[in-house]
Amino acid sequence: MESSTTIKGMTQGNQIFVPNYQRAYSWEVGKNPSEKKQVETFLADLEDYLASKAASKNTDDFSPYYFGHFLYEKTGDCEYAIIDGQQRLTTITIFVSALFSSIEENRELTDKEKILKECLIKHYGTYQFKTVDYDDQLFKDYVINKVKKDHGGIETTSSQRIVDAYDYLSKKISEMPMYKRESLLQTVANASCTTHVVKGKAEAIQMFIFQNNRGKRPSNLEVIKAQFMYHIHINGGTETEVMIKEVENRFGKIYHSISSIENFVDEDSVLTITLKVHFNSLWEDNSIEKINAELAKPTQLDFIREFSLALEKSFERLSRLNNDREKDVNIEASLLCGRFNIVLPFFVKAYGNDMSKTDISRMAKAIGDIVLRDAVIKTRADLRSRLNDVFQKMEYSPDDIIDRVEFLKRTSDWWWAYWNNDAFKIDMEGNWYSNYHGIAKIILWKYENYLVSNEGKGGYGSMHYGSIKDPHLEHIAPQTEKESEQIATGYDIYDEDFKERFLYCIGNFLLLSAPHNESIGNKPFEIKRATYNQLRQQREIQEMTEVDHLWDRKKIQYRKDKLVSFVLENL
């Protein structure tokens, strides 16, 4: 592989693969037309290049498009593991495959194009590029061979990104005239690039660390992985090869897990959570500093083994948690308020100790209650200092955690009382401006399940928060006052007392789906009331206003009192 070459020259006759211990495909397509992500930028840059070249008077002297630098480790005869540049190369492969497919749909490839396709994509049965193992079959089926055009069976986020990138690029290419498709194909194939091939992992790791120091910002997890491998190479002795293989295998499993949970929790958070569990303290926060201190000790190899295993287990357990939150509303509730630096270490420990599903649900209820209170009260007191000792002693039962949370709810001891019922009641009875709306939606969702469970209708389970289509917070009495008398539209008079004490209190809030909320807007109460027939709390508003069909301060106060009583008794 030449150091200065073209994309065609780099791939021709070589087999390039993404090792499993590297990150899977992470480039995204924007969710809406105004949002430009990496895949859109990739195409836009190529189109800008073509436009500039077309406008140039000296096209023969126009420099080739430049795709940057690629770092490889040679692993066999014409076989290379890509160390840096795999996101670009994956997207290039997706793009040229979509180009070839689009051209072939309109005409037969020329002999030169057939040769080019063999250089870039596939020569007989040999693929020029292979992504990580767990995504590679989908990559071959969907991108290269076009034998699976449905979206079923997608197991990882990285696989979904591959599908999204191919679909987006295929659509954009289909809108182009043929001459532009042909020009883009030639531009990419003949684009210049530089390569560096290392002979072993030690040099590859040193190159990675060097690039990191030059300003490239990989995740902390990637930095830690490189440091682990570097220290093994320097200090591993006769164990070097065995330990390198062990760490590679663990990170292969880690990156597989990342692809299924990255929309739930990011990898650097998992690194910090693992630190807390491994060192048995909720106070562990600076992962790089702490791990570097361990790597400076004579026991560094033991630490690398132990912590790599702990990382693998953390990702595995959080994958289980991600699945279980869709089945258990207590787990779901405990995660909605965030506070992952407190919440998730408890779950990682619980799964690691084989705590029963029932006990995990009980633990989740207690943790969910206290972090919700913390989110409402917003005290400067740190909740970790009140939970760290029960976290450290935690083994097979959640009873100590539950007892501690119940104590925090009721104690009057000054050091513990920041989250007690008195403090909670004060904030619940105050105004809930926009920065509290997320918490208000969670409380109203919990209230909905409470109302349903108390109706005595057997056979109906709790409603999951995720089942509500884009939950919105409705101001029953609108924030914006109508020019005409409010009483004529079914609302109270908007005097200073009403606006100060009732308009933004939780009694005036209602949980709706986004489409429902948008459909009723600022309409008179009579029109809104007629639509309040989906959730049980909506029907409760109908029942409260059955006689006069008015929404005034007395009814808002009544509902506020009811909601405050609910949270004090149940949360």
CSV table of N, CA and C in Angstrom, one decimal, residues 150-208:
chain,number,residue,atom,x,y,z
A,150,ASP,N,-35.4,-4.9,2.8
A,150,ASP,CA,-36.3,-4.4,3.9
A,150,ASP,C,-35.4,-4.0,5.0
A,151,HIS,N,-36.1,-3.4,6.0
A,151,HIS,CA,-35.3,-2.9,7.2
A,151,HIS,C,-35.5,-3.8,8.4
A,152,GLY,N,-36.1,-5.0,8.2
A,152,GLY,CA,-36.3,-5.9,9.3
A,152,GLY,C,-35.0,-6.5,9.8
A,153,GLY,N,-35.0,-6.9,11.1
A,153,GLY,CA,-33.9,-7.6,11.6
A,153,GLY,C,-32.7,-6.7,12.0
A,154,ILE,N,-32.8,-5.4,12.0
A,154,ILE,CA,-31.7,-4.6,12.4
A,154,ILE,C,-31.5,-4.6,13.9
A,155,GLU,N,-30.3,-5.0,14.3
A,155,GLU,CA,-30.1,-5.3,15.7
A,155,GLU,C,-29.3,-4.2,16.4
A,156,THR,N,-28.6,-3.4,15.7
A,156,THR,CA,-27.7,-2.4,16.3
A,156,THR,C,-28.0,-1.0,15.7
A,157,THR,N,-27.6,0.0,16.5
A,157,THR,CA,-27.7,1.4,16.0
A,157,THR,C,-26.8,1.6,14.8
A,158,SER,N,-25.6,1.0,14.9
A,158,SER,CA,-24.6,1.2,13.8
A,158,SER,C,-25.2,0.5,12.5
A,159,SER,N,-25.9,-0.6,12.6
A,159,SER,CA,-26.5,-1.2,11.4
A,159,SER,C,-27.6,-0.2,10.8
A,160,GLN,N,-28.3,0.4,11.7
A,160,GLN,CA,-29.4,1.3,11.3
A,160,GLN,C,-28.7,2.5,10.6
A,161,ARG,N,-27.6,3.0,11.1
A,161,ARG,CA,-26.9,4.1,10.4
A,161,ARG,C,-26.4,3.7,9.0
A,162,ILE,N,-26.0,2.5,8.9
A,162,ILE,CA,-25.5,2.0,7.5
A,162,ILE,C,-26.7,2.0,6.6
A,163,VAL,N,-27.9,1.5,7.0
A,163,VAL,CA,-29.1,1.6,6.2
A,163,VAL,C,-29.5,3.0,5.9
A,164,ASP,N,-29.5,3.8,6.9
A,164,ASP,CA,-29.9,5.2,6.7
A,164,ASP,C,-29.0,6.0,5.7
A,165,ALA,N,-27.7,5.7,5.8
A,165,ALA,CA,-26.7,6.4,4.9
A,165,ALA,C,-26.9,5.9,3.5
A,166,TYR,N,-27.1,4.6,3.3
A,166,TYR,CA,-27.3,4.1,2.0
A,166,TYR,C,-28.6,4.6,1.4
A,167,ASP,N,-29.7,4.6,2.1
A,167,ASP,CA,-30.9,5.1,1.6
A,167,ASP,C,-30.9,6.6,1.3
A,168,TYR,N,-30.2,7.4,2.1
A,168,TYR,CA,-30.1,8.8,1.9
A,168,TYR,C,-29.3,9.0,0.6
A,169,LEU,N,-28.1,8.4,0.5
A,169,LEU,CA,-27.3,8.7,-0.6
A,169,LEU,C,-27.9,8.1,-1.9
A,170,SER,N,-28.6,7.0,-1.8
A,170,SER,CA,-29.3,6.4,-3.0
A,170,SER,C,-30.3,7.4,-3.5
A,171,LYS,N,-31.1,8.0,-2.6
A,171,LYS,CA,-32.1,8.9,-3.0
A,171,LYS,C,-31.6,10.1,-3.7
A,172,LYS,N,-30.5,10.7,-3.0
A,172,LYS,CA,-29.9,11.9,-3.6
A,172,LYS,C,-29.3,11.6,-5.0
A,173,ILE,N,-28.7,10.5,-5.1
A,173,ILE,CA,-28.1,10.1,-6.4
A,173,ILE,C,-29.1,9.9,-7.5
A,174,SER,N,-30.3,9.3,-7.1
A,174,SER,CA,-31.3,9.1,-8.1
A,174,SER,C,-31.9,10.4,-8.7
A,175,GLU,N,-31.7,11.5,-8.0
A,175,GLU,CA,-32.2,12.8,-8.4
A,175,GLU,C,-31.2,13.5,-9.3
A,176,MET,N,-30.0,12.9,-9.5
A,176,MET,CA,-28.9,13.6,-10.3
A,176,MET,C,-29.0,13.1,-11.7
A,177,PRO,N,-28.6,14.0,-12.7
A,177,PRO,CA,-28.5,13.5,-14.1
A,177,PRO,C,-27.3,12.5,-14.2
A,178,MET,N,-27.3,11.7,-15.2
A,178,MET,CA,-26.4,10.6,-15.3
A,178,MET,C,-24.9,11.2,-15.4
A,179,TYR,N,-24.7,12.3,-16.1
A,179,TYR,CA,-23.3,12.8,-16.2
A,179,TYR,C,-22.8,13.1,-14.8
A,180,LYS,N,-23.6,13.6,-13.9
A,180,LYS,CA,-23.1,14.0,-12.6
A,180,LYS,C,-22.8,12.7,-11.8
A,181,ARG,N,-23.6,11.6,-11.9
A,181,ARG,CA,-23.3,10.4,-11.2
A,181,ARG,C,-21.9,9.8,-11.7
A,182,GLU,N,-21.7,9.9,-13.0
A,182,GLU,CA,-20.5,9.4,-13.6
A,182,GLU,C,-19.3,10.3,-13.1
A,183,SER,N,-19.5,11.6,-13.0
A,183,SER,CA,-18.4,12.5,-12.5
A,183,SER,C,-18.1,12.2,-11.1
A,184,LEU,N,-19.1,12.0,-10.3
A,184,LEU,CA,-18.9,11.7,-8.8
A,184,LEU,C,-18.1,10.4,-8.7
A,185,LEU,N,-18.5,9.4,-9.4
A,185,LEU,CA,-17.8,8.1,-9.4
A,185,LEU,C,-16.3,8.2,-9.7
A,186,GLN,N,-16.0,9.0,-10.7
A,186,GLN,CA,-14.6,9.2,-11.1
A,186,GLN,C,-13.9,10.0,-10.0
A,187,THR,N,-14.6,11.0,-9.5
A,187,THR,CA,-14.0,11.9,-8.5
A,187,THR,C,-13.6,11.1,-7.2
A,188,VAL,N,-14.5,10.2,-6.8
A,188,VAL,CA,-14.2,9.5,-5.6
A,188,VAL,C,-13.1,8.5,-5.9
A,189,ALA,N,-13.2,7.7,-7.0
A,189,ALA,CA,-12.2,6.7,-7.3
A,189,ALA,C,-10.8,7.3,-7.4
A,190,ASN,N,-10.7,8.5,-8.0
A,190,ASN,CA,-9.4,9.1,-8.2
A,190,ASN,C,-9.0,10.1,-7.2
A,191,ALA,N,-9.8,10.2,-6.1
A,191,ALA,CA,-9.5,11.1,-5.0
A,191,ALA,C,-8.2,10.8,-4.4
A,192,SER,N,-7.4,11.7,-4.0
A,192,SER,CA,-6.1,11.4,-3.4
A,192,SER,C,-6.2,11.2,-1.9
A,193,CYS,N,-5.3,10.4,-1.4
A,193,CYS,CA,-5.3,10.2,0.1
A,193,CYS,C,-3.9,9.8,0.4
A,194,THR,N,-3.6,9.8,1.7
A,194,THR,CA,-2.3,9.3,2.2
A,194,THR,C,-2.5,8.2,3.2
A,195,THR,N,-1.6,7.3,3.2
A,195,THR,CA,-1.7,6.1,4.1
A,195,THR,C,-0.4,5.9,4.9
A,196,HIS,N,-0.6,5.3,6.1
A,196,HIS,CA,0.6,4.9,6.8
A,196,HIS,C,0.3,3.5,7.4
A,197,VAL,N,1.2,2.6,7.1
A,197,VAL,CA,1.0,1.2,7.5
A,197,VAL,C,2.0,0.8,8.6
A,198,VAL,N,1.5,0.4,9.7
A,198,VAL,CA,2.3,0.0,10.8
A,198,VAL,C,2.5,-1.5,10.8
A,199,LYS,N,3.6,-2.0,11.4
A,199,LYS,CA,3.8,-3.4,11.3
A,199,LYS,C,3.3,-4.2,12.5
A,200,GLY,N,2.9,-3.5,13.6
A,200,GLY,CA,2.4,-4.2,14.8
A,200,GLY,C,1.6,-3.2,15.6
A,201,LYS,N,0.9,-3.8,16.6
A,201,LYS,CA,0.0,-3.0,17.4
A,201,LYS,C,0.7,-2.0,18.2
A,202,ALA,N,1.9,-2.2,18.7
A,202,ALA,CA,2.6,-1.2,19.5
A,202,ALA,C,2.7,0.1,18.7
A,203,GLU,N,3.2,0.0,17.5
A,203,GLU,CA,3.3,1.2,16.7
A,203,GLU,C,2.0,1.8,16.4
A,204,ALA,N,0.9,1.0,16.1
A,204,ALA,CA,-0.4,1.6,15.9
A,204,ALA,C,-0.9,2.3,17.1
A,205,ILE,N,-0.7,1.8,18.3
A,205,ILE,CA,-1.1,2.4,19.5
A,205,ILE,C,-0.4,3.8,19.7
A,206,GLN,N,0.9,3.7,19.4
A,206,GLN,CA,1.7,5.0,19.6
A,206,GLN,C,1.2,6.0,18.6
A,207,MET,N,0.9,5.6,17.4
A,207,MET,CA,0.3,6.6,16.4
A,207,MET,C,-1.0,7.1,16.9
A,208,PHE,N,-1.9,6.3,17.4
A,208,PHE,CA,-3.2,6.7,17.9
A,208,PHE,C,-3.0,7.8,19.0
